[in-house]
Short mmCIF file of C-alpha atoms and ligand atoms in Angstrom, two decimals:
data_model
loop_
_atom_site.label_atom_id
_atom_site.label_comp_id
_atom_site.label_asym_id
_atom_site.label_seq_id
_atom_site.Cartn_x
_atom_site.Cartn_y
_atom_site.Cartn_z
CA MET A 144 79.10 63.17 111.49
CA LYS A 145 76.04 63.37 109.25
CA ILE A 146 76.07 63.11 105.45
CA VAL A 147 74.50 66.36 104.25
CA SER A 148 74.95 66.16 100.49
CA ALA A 149 75.67 63.59 97.82
CA LYS A 150 76.31 64.22 94.16
CA VAL A 151 77.39 62.27 91.12
CA ILE A 152 79.96 63.83 88.78
CA VAL A 153 80.17 62.38 85.26
CA CYS A 154 83.06 63.45 83.04
CA SER A 155 85.06 62.16 80.10
CA PRO A 156 88.70 63.27 80.23
CA GLY A 157 89.90 60.76 77.63
CA ARG A 158 87.21 58.28 78.69
CA ASN A 159 84.11 58.28 80.90
CA PHE A 160 84.38 58.37 84.68
CA VAL A 161 81.60 58.48 87.27
CA THR A 162 82.55 59.92 90.66
CA LEU A 163 80.50 60.13 93.83
CA LYS A 164 81.10 63.01 96.24
CA LEU A 165 79.67 62.84 99.76
CA GLU A 166 79.81 65.84 102.11
CA THR A 167 79.33 65.82 105.87
CA ASP A 168 78.26 68.40 108.41
CA ALA A 169 81.80 68.23 109.81
CA GLY A 170 83.09 69.85 106.61
CA VAL A 171 84.86 66.65 105.56
CA TYR A 172 84.00 65.15 102.16
CA GLY A 173 84.81 61.87 100.47
CA LEU A 174 85.12 60.63 96.89
CA GLY A 175 84.30 57.25 95.42
CA ASP A 176 84.66 55.77 91.93
CA ALA A 177 81.40 54.54 90.33
CA THR A 178 82.64 53.84 86.80
CA LEU A 179 81.23 50.78 85.02
CA ASN A 180 82.61 50.81 81.49
CA GLY A 181 79.87 51.19 78.87
CA ARG A 182 77.11 51.10 81.53
CA GLU A 183 77.96 54.37 83.30
CA LYS A 184 74.49 55.88 83.21
CA ALA A 185 72.90 52.79 84.76
CA VAL A 186 75.05 53.29 87.87
CA VAL A 187 74.32 57.04 87.90
CA ALA A 188 70.57 56.28 87.87
CA TYR A 189 70.89 53.59 90.56
CA LEU A 190 72.81 55.98 92.80
CA GLU A 191 70.64 59.03 92.18
CA GLU A 192 67.26 57.32 92.18
CA HIS A 193 67.73 54.58 94.74
CA CYS A 194 70.69 55.21 97.05
CA LEU A 195 71.52 58.85 97.60
CA PRO A 196 68.13 59.96 98.99
CA ALA A 197 68.48 57.23 101.66
CA LEU A 198 72.07 58.23 102.43
CA ILE A 199 71.40 61.81 103.47
CA GLY A 200 71.28 62.18 107.24
CA ARG A 201 73.15 58.93 107.99
CA ASP A 202 76.26 58.95 110.19
CA ALA A 203 79.23 58.70 107.82
CA ARG A 204 81.26 56.92 110.51
CA ASN A 205 79.09 53.78 110.35
CA ILE A 206 80.54 52.30 107.19
CA GLU A 207 79.69 48.66 107.95
CA ASP A 208 76.06 49.44 108.71
CA ILE A 209 75.66 51.63 105.64
CA TRP A 210 77.17 48.88 103.50
CA HIS A 211 74.63 46.36 104.77
CA TYR A 212 71.81 48.89 104.43
CA PHE A 213 72.45 49.13 100.69
CA TYR A 214 73.33 45.44 100.20
CA ARG A 215 70.78 43.63 102.38
CA GLY A 216 68.35 46.50 102.21
CA ALA A 217 67.97 45.99 98.46
CA TYR A 218 65.76 42.98 97.87
CA TRP A 219 67.19 42.88 94.29
CA ARG A 220 70.76 42.56 95.37
CA ARG A 221 74.17 41.95 93.73
CA GLY A 222 74.98 42.48 90.05
CA PRO A 223 77.50 44.92 88.59
CA VAL A 224 75.29 48.04 88.63
CA THR A 225 74.15 47.67 92.24
CA MET A 226 77.58 46.65 93.52
CA THR A 227 79.36 49.49 91.69
CA ALA A 228 76.99 51.96 93.33
CA ILE A 229 77.64 50.41 96.76
CA SER A 230 81.38 50.47 96.06
CA ALA A 231 81.31 54.19 95.33
CA ILE A 232 79.45 54.92 98.56
CA ASP A 233 81.83 52.70 100.51
CA MET A 234 84.97 54.27 99.02
CA ALA A 235 83.69 57.77 99.75
CA LEU A 236 82.97 56.78 103.37
CA TRP A 237 86.47 55.33 103.87
CA ASP A 238 87.88 58.51 102.30
CA ILE A 239 85.87 60.57 104.82
CA LYS A 240 87.04 58.41 107.73
CA GLY A 241 90.67 58.79 106.76
CA LYS A 242 90.35 62.54 106.31
CA ALA A 243 88.46 62.92 109.59
CA LEU A 244 91.16 60.97 111.45
CA GLY A 245 93.99 62.61 109.50
CA THR A 246 95.46 59.33 108.28
CA PRO A 247 95.89 57.54 104.94
CA LEU A 248 93.52 54.69 104.13
CA TYR A 249 96.22 52.01 104.41
CA ASN A 250 96.53 52.82 108.12
CA LEU A 251 92.84 52.11 108.63
CA LEU A 252 93.30 48.74 106.90
CA GLY A 253 95.97 47.57 109.31
CA GLY A 254 98.95 49.64 108.22
CA LYS A 255 101.66 48.85 105.70
CA SER A 256 102.63 45.25 105.04
CA ARG A 257 105.10 46.49 102.42
CA GLU A 258 106.60 49.77 101.25
CA ARG A 259 105.69 49.55 97.57
CA VAL A 260 103.30 47.72 95.32
CA MET A 261 104.51 45.50 92.47
CA VAL A 262 102.55 46.39 89.33
CA TYR A 263 102.36 44.69 85.96
CA ALA A 264 102.65 46.46 82.63
CA HIS A 265 100.78 45.82 79.42
CA ALA A 266 103.04 44.81 76.52
CA THR A 267 101.07 44.55 73.31
CA GLY A 268 101.89 44.05 69.66
CA LYS A 269 100.18 43.99 66.31
CA GLU A 270 102.29 40.96 65.50
CA LEU A 271 104.60 38.59 67.34
CA GLY A 272 107.77 40.68 66.85
CA ASP A 273 106.05 43.86 68.08
CA ALA A 274 104.76 42.10 71.17
CA VAL A 275 108.22 40.72 71.96
CA ASP A 276 109.69 44.22 71.51
CA ALA A 277 107.00 45.68 73.77
CA VAL A 278 108.07 43.25 76.51
CA GLY A 279 111.66 44.50 76.08
CA LYS A 280 110.48 48.11 76.37
CA ALA A 281 108.57 47.36 79.57
CA ARG A 282 111.66 45.66 80.99
CA ASP A 283 113.72 48.75 80.11
CA GLU A 284 111.18 50.86 82.03
CA GLY A 285 111.90 48.69 85.05
CA PHE A 286 108.81 46.48 85.13
CA VAL A 287 109.35 43.15 86.85
CA ALA A 288 105.90 41.84 85.89
CA ILE A 289 104.63 42.10 82.31
CA ARG A 290 101.41 40.99 80.62
CA VAL A 291 101.88 40.16 76.94
CA GLN A 292 99.11 40.20 74.33
CA SER A 293 99.26 40.27 70.56
CA SER A 294 97.11 40.01 67.46
CA VAL A 295 96.64 36.44 66.29
CA PRO A 296 97.54 35.79 62.63
CA GLY A 297 94.41 35.06 60.63
CA VAL A 298 92.05 36.39 63.31
CA ALA A 299 90.43 39.73 62.48
CA SER A 300 90.57 41.29 65.96
CA SER A 301 92.24 40.21 69.15
CA TYR A 302 91.59 41.36 72.71
CA GLY A 303 93.98 43.98 74.08
CA VAL A 304 95.54 45.22 70.84
CA PRO A 305 95.19 48.97 70.17
CA LYS A 306 94.11 50.46 66.87
CA GLY A 307 96.73 52.67 65.20
CA ASP A 308 99.17 54.28 67.61
CA ARG A 309 96.64 55.16 70.29
CA ALA A 310 96.76 53.73 73.80
CA TYR A 311 94.51 50.69 74.16
CA GLU A 312 90.95 51.67 75.01
CA PRO A 313 88.30 49.07 74.23
CA ALA A 314 85.19 51.26 74.66
CA GLN A 315 84.31 53.14 71.48
CA LYS A 316 81.82 55.95 70.86
CA GLY A 317 78.25 54.89 70.20
CA VAL A 318 76.90 51.36 69.96
CA ALA A 319 79.12 48.33 70.31
CA GLU A 320 81.54 47.54 67.52
CA GLU A 321 81.22 43.93 66.30
CA GLN A 322 84.56 42.16 66.19
CA VAL A 323 85.44 38.78 64.71
CA TRP A 324 87.27 36.18 66.77
CA GLU A 325 88.26 32.53 66.52
CA THR A 326 89.86 30.61 69.40
CA ALA A 327 91.55 27.71 67.53
CA PRO A 328 94.27 29.81 65.80
CA TYR A 329 94.89 31.61 69.10
CA LEU A 330 95.52 28.30 70.89
CA ARG A 331 98.12 27.40 68.27
CA TYR A 332 99.71 30.84 68.34
CA LEU A 333 100.06 31.67 72.03
CA PRO A 334 102.77 29.06 72.83
CA LYS A 335 104.86 30.49 69.95
CA LEU A 336 104.57 34.00 71.38
CA MET A 337 105.47 32.90 74.89
CA ASP A 338 108.37 30.82 73.63
CA ARG A 339 109.81 33.85 71.80
CA VAL A 340 109.39 36.07 74.88
CA ARG A 341 111.13 33.60 77.20
CA SER A 342 113.87 32.68 74.72
CA THR A 343 114.58 36.39 74.11
CA TYR A 344 114.54 37.68 77.70
CA GLY A 345 114.82 34.65 79.94
CA PHE A 346 112.89 33.86 83.08
CA ASP A 347 113.91 36.52 85.59
CA PHE A 348 110.67 38.49 85.35
CA HIS A 349 107.00 37.68 85.86
CA LEU A 350 105.05 36.95 82.68
CA LEU A 351 101.25 37.20 82.54
CA HIS A 352 98.58 36.72 79.88
CA ASP A 353 94.85 37.50 79.66
CA VAL A 354 92.67 34.98 77.79
CA HIS A 355 89.69 37.30 78.27
CA HIS A 356 87.11 34.54 78.75
CA ARG A 357 87.61 33.03 75.28
CA CYS A 358 88.17 29.32 75.92
CA THR A 359 85.94 26.39 76.66
CA PRO A 360 87.06 24.43 79.75
CA SER A 361 88.91 21.80 77.71
CA GLN A 362 90.57 24.45 75.53
CA ALA A 363 91.58 26.33 78.68
CA ALA A 364 92.99 23.17 80.26
CA ARG A 365 95.03 22.50 77.11
CA LEU A 366 96.25 26.08 77.03
CA ALA A 367 97.20 26.15 80.72
CA LYS A 368 99.17 22.92 80.21
CA ALA A 369 100.88 24.34 77.11
CA MET A 370 101.91 27.41 79.14
CA GLU A 371 103.79 25.40 81.79
CA PRO A 372 107.25 25.60 80.17
CA PHE A 373 106.97 29.41 80.17
CA ASP A 374 106.43 29.69 83.94
CA LEU A 375 103.55 32.19 83.88
CA PHE A 376 102.82 34.33 86.91
CA TRP A 377 99.18 33.89 85.91
CA LEU A 378 96.83 32.98 83.12
CA GLU A 379 93.86 35.32 83.44
CA ASP A 380 90.17 34.59 82.80
CA PRO A 381 90.80 31.33 80.91
CA VAL A 382 87.04 30.60 80.83
CA ALA A 383 84.02 32.87 81.06
CA GLY A 384 83.63 33.95 84.68
CA GLU A 385 80.18 32.51 85.22
CA LEU A 386 81.32 28.98 84.35
CA GLN A 387 82.97 28.23 87.66
CA GLU A 388 82.95 24.46 87.09
CA GLY A 389 85.25 25.12 84.13
CA LEU A 390 88.05 25.94 86.53
CA ARG A 391 87.99 22.37 87.87
CA MET A 392 88.95 20.98 84.49
CA ILE A 393 91.90 23.37 84.23
CA ARG A 394 93.16 22.37 87.67
CA LYS A 395 92.99 18.66 86.80
CA HIS A 396 95.45 19.16 83.99
CA SER A 397 97.77 21.99 84.91
CA THR A 398 99.51 23.88 87.69
CA THR A 399 99.68 27.17 85.74
CA PRO A 400 98.41 29.81 88.22
CA ILE A 401 94.94 31.13 87.44
CA ALA A 402 93.56 34.64 88.05
CA ILE A 403 89.87 35.33 87.66
CA GLY A 404 87.08 37.74 88.49
CA GLU A 405 87.45 41.20 86.99
CA VAL A 406 83.75 40.83 86.09
CA PHE A 407 82.75 39.43 89.50
CA ASN A 408 81.00 41.62 92.03
CA SER A 409 80.54 39.71 95.28
CA ILE A 410 82.21 37.28 97.64
CA TYR A 411 79.65 34.69 96.55
CA ASP A 412 81.25 34.62 93.11
CA TYR A 413 84.42 33.45 94.82
CA THR A 414 83.43 31.11 97.65
CA THR A 415 83.61 27.88 95.60
CA LEU A 416 86.66 28.98 93.65
CA ILE A 417 88.60 29.90 96.78
CA THR A 418 87.52 27.12 99.13
CA GLU A 419 88.08 24.42 96.47
CA GLN A 420 91.41 26.08 95.62
CA LEU A 421 90.54 26.38 91.94
CA ILE A 422 92.25 29.76 91.55
CA ASP A 423 95.39 31.53 92.70
CA TYR A 424 94.50 35.23 92.32
CA VAL A 425 91.41 37.37 92.96
CA ARG A 426 90.84 40.01 90.26
CA MET A 427 87.58 41.62 91.44
CA PRO A 428 88.27 45.37 91.77
CA ILE A 429 87.21 47.59 94.64
CA VAL A 430 85.01 49.66 92.31
CA HIS A 431 82.85 46.75 91.16
CA GLY A 432 83.14 44.41 94.13
CA GLY A 433 81.31 46.27 96.88
CA GLY A 434 84.13 48.59 97.89
CA ILE A 435 86.80 48.29 100.53
CA THR A 436 84.42 46.86 103.13
CA HIS A 437 83.51 43.87 100.95
CA LEU A 438 86.98 43.32 99.48
CA GLN A 439 88.39 43.06 103.00
CA LYS A 440 86.16 40.02 103.51
CA VAL A 441 87.14 38.53 100.16
CA ALA A 442 90.85 39.06 100.91
CA ALA A 443 90.44 37.46 104.35
CA LEU A 444 88.72 34.39 102.88
CA ALA A 445 91.35 34.20 100.14
CA ALA A 446 94.16 34.40 102.71
CA VAL A 447 92.87 31.33 104.53
CA TYR A 448 93.36 29.34 101.30
CA HIS A 449 96.65 31.01 100.30
CA VAL A 450 94.97 32.77 97.39
CA GLN A 451 96.42 36.22 96.65
CA MET A 452 95.01 39.55 95.53
CA GLY A 453 95.65 40.80 92.00
CA PHE A 454 93.29 43.71 91.43
CA HIS A 455 92.01 44.66 88.01
CA GLY A 456 93.48 48.06 87.11
CA ALA A 457 92.53 48.93 83.53
CA THR A 458 92.04 52.58 82.51
CA ASP A 459 88.26 52.23 82.75
CA LEU A 460 88.59 52.26 86.54
CA SER A 461 89.22 55.82 87.72
CA PRO A 462 92.33 57.15 89.52
CA ILE A 463 90.25 57.11 92.74
CA ASN A 464 89.82 53.35 92.42
CA PHE A 465 93.50 52.94 91.55
CA ALA A 466 94.61 54.86 94.64
CA ALA A 467 92.18 52.91 96.84
CA SER A 468 93.62 49.69 95.37
CA LEU A 469 97.18 50.76 96.20
CA HIS A 470 96.21 51.44 99.83
CA PHE A 471 94.63 47.99 99.98
CA ASP A 472 97.63 46.36 98.26
CA LEU A 473 99.99 47.98 100.76
CA ALA A 474 97.97 46.75 103.71
CA VAL A 475 96.92 43.13 103.08
CA ASN A 476 99.33 40.29 103.71
CA ASN A 477 98.14 38.21 100.74
CA PHE A 478 98.96 40.73 98.03
CA GLY A 479 100.16 39.31 94.71
CA VAL A 480 100.37 41.98 92.02
CA GLN A 481 98.47 45.08 90.87
CA GLU A 482 97.52 45.78 87.24
CA TYR A 483 98.84 49.17 86.11
CA MET A 484 97.60 50.83 82.94
CA PRO A 485 98.40 54.54 83.12
CA HIS A 486 95.52 56.92 82.39
CA VAL A 487 95.84 59.41 79.54
CA ASP A 488 96.87 63.00 80.40
CA PRO A 489 93.40 64.64 80.40
CA ALA A 490 92.44 62.35 83.30
CA PHE A 491 95.15 64.02 85.39
CA ASP A 492 93.75 67.43 84.45
CA VAL A 493 90.63 66.42 86.40
CA PHE A 494 91.99 64.03 89.03
CA LYS A 495 94.93 65.12 91.21
CA VAL A 496 96.64 61.91 92.22
CA ASN A 497 98.85 60.91 95.11
CA TYR A 498 100.60 57.88 93.62
CA LYS A 499 103.58 57.39 91.37
CA PHE A 500 105.28 54.67 89.40
CA GLU A 501 108.97 53.96 89.76
CA ARG A 502 110.91 51.02 88.32
CA GLY A 503 108.22 48.36 88.47
CA TYR A 504 106.45 49.48 91.64
CA CYS A 505 103.86 52.07 92.66
CA THR A 506 103.97 54.07 95.86
CA ILE A 507 101.39 56.34 97.41
CA ASP A 508 101.95 59.36 99.64
CA ASP A 509 100.47 59.80 103.11
CA LYS A 510 97.63 62.23 102.35
CA PRO A 511 94.64 61.38 104.56
CA GLY A 512 91.94 59.10 103.21
CA ILE A 513 92.26 57.78 99.66
CA GLY A 514 94.04 61.01 98.79
CA VAL A 515 92.83 61.71 95.22
CA GLU A 516 91.07 65.02 94.49
CA ILE A 517 88.71 65.96 91.68
CA ASP A 518 88.66 69.41 90.07
CA GLU A 519 84.94 69.85 89.44
CA GLU A 520 85.39 72.88 87.20
CA LYS A 521 87.84 71.03 84.99
CA ALA A 522 85.51 68.01 84.95
CA LYS A 523 82.87 70.21 83.27
CA LYS A 524 85.25 70.73 80.35
CA TYR A 525 84.98 67.01 79.52
CA PRO A 526 81.29 66.07 79.10
CA TYR A 527 80.09 62.46 79.01
CA VAL A 528 80.44 60.64 75.67
CA ALA A 529 78.21 57.60 75.13
CA ALA A 530 80.52 54.65 74.49
CA SER A 531 80.30 50.86 74.46
CA LEU A 532 82.61 47.90 74.81
CA PRO A 533 82.88 45.76 71.66
CA VAL A 534 81.02 42.51 71.14
CA ALA A 535 82.54 39.46 69.45
CA ARG A 536 81.24 37.05 66.84
CA ARG A 537 82.88 33.94 65.44
CA THR A 538 83.79 33.90 61.75
CA ASP A 539 80.45 32.22 60.91
CA GLY A 540 78.60 35.04 62.68
CA THR A 541 77.84 33.27 65.97
CA MET A 542 77.79 35.59 68.98
CA PHE A 543 80.76 34.87 71.26
CA HIS A 544 82.37 36.19 74.47
CA TRP A 545 84.26 39.43 74.00
O1 KDG B 785 86.18 47.40 80.45
C1 KDG B 785 86.78 46.17 80.15
C2 KDG B 785 88.24 46.19 80.55
O2 KDG B 785 88.38 46.62 81.87
C3 KDG B 785 88.89 44.84 80.40
O3 KDG B 785 88.76 44.39 79.09
C4 KDG B 785 90.37 44.94 80.76
O4 KDG B 785 90.57 42.58 80.80
C5 KDG B 785 91.00 43.65 81.11
C6 KDG B 785 92.22 43.72 81.92
O5 KDG B 785 92.65 42.65 82.34
O6 KDG B 785 92.73 44.80 82.13
MG1 MG B 786 91.37 41.05 82.08
#
């Protein structure tokens, strides 16, 4: 089954998405997500200039070999751009395999380990009361796992809080917006927020929070310890991802579960963290972490150490990635939770999806392959819009982690 054509489709139905379409001489085609928020065109160029010419003529059935061709075959390997490109190729190949065999992806990954996938909602507020109310709303919608974020009093801009009444979308048109952040007031504020959430609604639901890389190791250790009375499902990205040693300090002081790695892109980012049992959840998504082929290896390593999967699932990952994640979540034994941030309506004008949300869980139907389709004509109605993620500075102007 030879790959006869490969094209990259860039569209912006509400936000930018990059999609790879591979066609075979058997008439079967596959789709893969190649979206890297704010760096979309870099992945497009890497695919078009360096990967796709070498893909034409290869046997689409040999997914493992093709993966290694693009990973080992690139002397300059790893990194988000390269790994996102490989992920897109890999997803499209698994989609082709499923379609060719007439079976959904989860069957190729070992079949269902569960019938539905627990997802967590985003509950966000411009102030403490709003955030607490947002948790109540998510509970009313049936969510059993809820991430809470809110603005921090006295801090100009906080991660995860939308502007106006729009849905949260951090990438903004043009060059990066400069935001102002300070960690000390946040450290004082977060326990108050969590205390209000737990004293209002009790403990019979999973509560999560994303620090978004904004603590030093000792601040993170203090925060994780302060979170213990609130029984978090996880504290996400307490330190910047590249500072792996920072996780040791957190572990010395607290048993609050830690999730990390939405910015990681290879198993080598995780080997120390998993084998030294410094984390509880893997966040690296299929779209940035080398695709299904590579994530299977990460999940297998994680399983040995009782670490669970908790895929990143923000709106800047396309519906193709979300569907692929649900297949994976259904299949692996060591599944923890899946992030769920619904896309805005125009995205569903372009992408026809096969999953649905119901009372705290997502299910996926049994269409072959990944099962999401793209309407290429509709995609043309939504041309690419250059956009960037914000950057953060401290109040004195020092550049900081966003
Ligand atoms: O593009 C950046 C977003 O994907 C990220 O900020 C979202 O941290 C995030 C999350 O946990 O969803
Ligand atoms: Mg995050």
